[in-house]
Amino acid sequence: MEKEVDYNSLIVKTLKELGFEPQKYDDLGYVFDMEGIHILYIGDEDTPSFIRFAVPSIFDITDENRAEITGIMYELTKELKYVKAFDINDSVWISYEHCLVSPEELETLVAHIIYSLQHSLVYFNDKLTGGWSSDDSGTETEDIDKDNGGDR
């Protein structure tokens, strides 16, 4: 019989290797900070290979802004594919969920998840303030290419 992999310990170890300081957070999982952003790592007891990282309470939903915020949440979920926005007790949360097939490449995967959550916060804020459109997706790449002599 194969020994079950302790993914929670591997994720916590990987977070530490990436320079974060995960702290146990109630029975929910672990919390760590990245540039002022509180990120939760939430394991799943029923499915140990299922992992979830979430950024809680990024914006409060009120009766006055509910339609606009729900629209932005839908757009974020649709555009960013792997990152999901949802409403918990009138507060916007974002999460990234993944089912691990093996513990290999955890450092790359976890770094990608954290970067994706950070990017989704920028996306949400830009949508909220009118600073993002679907036509903007290549702007940074085009600027980098021009700086490197390209003319994309």
GROMACS .gro file of C-alpha atoms in nm:
model
  152
    1MET     CA    1   0.000   0.000   0.000
    2GLU     CA    2   0.139   0.340  -0.101
    3LYS     CA    3   0.196   0.602   0.164
    4GLU     CA    4  -0.031   0.905   0.119
    5VAL     CA    5   0.157   1.224   0.035
    6ASP     CA    6   0.129   1.501   0.295
    7TYR     CA    7   0.061   1.784   0.053
    8ASN     CA    8  -0.008   2.037   0.330
    9SER     CA    9   0.343   1.994   0.470
   10LEU     CA   10   0.493   2.010   0.121
   11ILE     CA   11   0.307   2.333   0.039
   12VAL     CA   12   0.410   2.495   0.369
   13LYS     CA   13   0.771   2.387   0.307
   14THR     CA   14   0.754   2.528  -0.047
   15LEU     CA   15   0.616   2.860   0.079
   16LYS     CA   16   0.909   2.884   0.320
   17GLU     CA   17   1.154   2.802   0.039
   18LEU     CA   18   0.998   3.086  -0.162
   19GLY     CA   19   1.071   3.324   0.128
   20PHE     CA   20   0.726   3.344   0.285
   21GLU     CA   21   0.645   3.288   0.651
   22PRO     CA   22   0.323   3.084   0.661
   23GLN     CA   23   0.149   3.083   0.997
   24LYS     CA   24  -0.123   2.841   1.106
   25TYR     CA   25  -0.460   3.019   1.082
   26ASP     CA   26  -0.732   2.861   1.296
   27ASP     CA   27  -0.855   2.539   1.138
   28LEU     CA   28  -0.871   2.704   0.795
   29GLY     CA   29  -0.510   2.656   0.690
   30TYR     CA   30  -0.213   2.892   0.673
   31VAL     CA   31  -0.180   3.264   0.613
   32PHE     CA   32   0.119   3.454   0.476
   33ASP     CA   33   0.185   3.802   0.343
   34MET     CA   34   0.322   3.911   0.010
   35GLU     CA   35   0.380   4.284  -0.036
   36GLY     CA   36   0.095   4.368   0.203
   37ILE     CA   37  -0.144   4.110   0.057
   38HIS     CA   38  -0.276   3.849   0.301
   39ILE     CA   39  -0.294   3.513   0.126
   40LEU     CA   40  -0.450   3.199   0.270
   41TYR     CA   41  -0.340   2.849   0.183
   42ILE     CA   42  -0.632   2.614   0.244
   43GLY     CA   43  -0.582   2.239   0.227
   44ASP     CA   44  -0.868   1.991   0.191
   45GLU     CA   45  -0.894   1.705   0.440
   46ASP     CA   46  -1.126   1.503   0.216
   47THR     CA   47  -0.910   1.541  -0.094
   48PRO     CA   48  -0.550   1.602   0.019
   49SER     CA   49  -0.426   1.665  -0.336
   50PHE     CA   50  -0.674   1.953  -0.378
   51ILE     CA   51  -0.517   2.287  -0.284
   52ARG     CA   52  -0.664   2.634  -0.268
   53PHE     CA   53  -0.499   2.970  -0.222
   54ALA     CA   54  -0.725   3.267  -0.153
   55VAL     CA   55  -0.707   3.640  -0.094
   56PRO     CA   56  -0.994   3.725   0.139
   57SER     CA   57  -1.199   4.041   0.158
   58ILE     CA   58  -1.047   4.243  -0.124
   59PHE     CA   59  -1.356   4.465  -0.155
   60ASP     CA   60  -1.683   4.516   0.032
   61ILE     CA   61  -2.007   4.464  -0.156
   62THR     CA   62  -2.296   4.695  -0.076
   63ASP     CA   63  -2.647   4.727  -0.216
   64GLU     CA   64  -2.525   5.033  -0.409
   65ASN     CA   65  -2.232   4.859  -0.581
   66ARG     CA   66  -2.355   4.497  -0.598
   67ALA     CA   67  -2.438   4.497  -0.971
   68GLU     CA   68  -2.108   4.660  -1.071
   69ILE     CA   69  -1.896   4.439  -0.844
   70THR     CA   70  -2.078   4.122  -0.952
   71GLY     CA   71  -2.002   4.218  -1.314
   72ILE     CA   72  -1.633   4.274  -1.237
   73MET     CA   73  -1.617   3.942  -1.050
   74TYR     CA   74  -1.769   3.766  -1.352
   75GLU     CA   75  -1.524   3.934  -1.592
   76LEU     CA   76  -1.226   3.846  -1.371
   77THR     CA   77  -1.333   3.482  -1.351
   78LYS     CA   78  -1.394   3.467  -1.727
   79GLU     CA   79  -1.077   3.648  -1.835
   80LEU     CA   80  -0.824   3.505  -1.591
   81LYS     CA   81  -0.951   3.145  -1.622
   82TYR     CA   82  -0.782   2.984  -1.320
   83VAL     CA   83  -0.855   3.259  -1.071
   84LYS     CA   84  -1.210   3.275  -0.941
   85ALA     CA   85  -1.383   3.566  -0.770
   86PHE     CA   86  -1.673   3.506  -0.538
   87ASP     CA   87  -1.884   3.671  -0.268
   88ILE     CA   88  -1.850   3.561   0.091
   89ASN     CA   89  -2.067   3.757   0.334
   90ASP     CA   90  -2.077   4.065   0.108
   91SER     CA   91  -1.703   4.066   0.055
   92VAL     CA   92  -1.512   3.979  -0.262
   93TRP     CA   93  -1.266   3.692  -0.228
   94ILE     CA   94  -1.043   3.558  -0.503
   95SER     CA   95  -0.899   3.210  -0.516
   96TYR     CA   96  -0.691   2.975  -0.723
   97GLU     CA   97  -0.765   2.604  -0.694
   98HIS     CA   98  -0.558   2.314  -0.819
   99CYS     CA   99  -0.554   1.937  -0.792
  100LEU     CA  100  -0.199   1.809  -0.757
  101VAL     CA  101  -0.107   1.503  -0.957
  102SER     CA  102   0.233   1.472  -0.793
  103PRO     CA  103   0.444   1.682  -0.556
  104GLU     CA  104   0.694   1.763  -0.831
  105GLU     CA  105   0.748   2.122  -0.943
  106LEU     CA  106   0.568   2.262  -0.639
  107GLU     CA  107   0.792   2.567  -0.624
  108THR     CA  108   0.704   2.666  -0.982
  109LEU     CA  109   0.334   2.593  -0.931
  110VAL     CA  110   0.303   2.780  -0.600
  111ALA     CA  111   0.494   3.081  -0.737
  112HIS     CA  112   0.260   3.084  -1.038
  113ILE     CA  113  -0.048   3.067  -0.815
  114ILE     CA  114   0.074   3.356  -0.599
  115TYR     CA  115   0.163   3.564  -0.906
  116SER     CA  116  -0.181   3.490  -1.056
  117LEU     CA  117  -0.355   3.607  -0.739
  118GLN     CA  118  -0.146   3.924  -0.734
  119HIS     CA  119  -0.230   3.987  -1.100
  120SER     CA  120  -0.600   3.932  -1.031
  121LEU     CA  121  -0.592   4.205  -0.764
  122VAL     CA  122  -0.448   4.447  -1.018
  123TYR     CA  123  -0.710   4.336  -1.271
  124PHE     CA  124  -0.994   4.384  -1.021
  125ASN     CA  125  -0.870   4.728  -0.917
  126ASP     CA  126  -0.818   4.840  -1.276
  127LYS     CA  127  -1.167   4.722  -1.374
  128LEU     CA  128  -1.309   4.903  -1.072
  129THR     CA  129  -1.134   5.229  -1.160
  130GLY     CA  130  -1.180   5.196  -1.536
  131GLY     CA  131  -0.811   5.137  -1.604
  132TRP     CA  132  -0.836   4.797  -1.775
  133SER     CA  133  -0.989   4.687  -2.100
  134SER     CA  134  -0.959   4.359  -2.287
  135ASP     CA  135  -0.754   4.547  -2.549
  136ASP     CA  136  -0.485   4.624  -2.289
  137SER     CA  137  -0.365   4.267  -2.248
  138GLY     CA  138  -0.054   4.303  -2.470
  139THR     CA  139   0.058   4.653  -2.374
  140GLU     CA  140   0.339   4.554  -2.140
  141THR     CA  141   0.471   4.292  -2.382
  142GLU     CA  142   0.468   4.540  -2.669
  143ASP     CA  143   0.662   4.795  -2.460
  144ILE     CA  144   0.920   4.532  -2.364
  145ASP     CA  145   0.958   4.423  -2.728
  146LYS     CA  146   1.009   4.784  -2.843
  147ASP     CA  147   1.271   4.835  -2.570
  148ASN     CA  148   1.452   4.526  -2.705
  149GLY     CA  149   1.450   4.649  -3.066
  150GLY     CA  150   1.134   4.465  -3.174
  151ASP     CA  151   0.840   4.629  -3.348
  152ARG     CA  152   0.551   4.400  -3.267
   0.00000   0.00000   0.00000
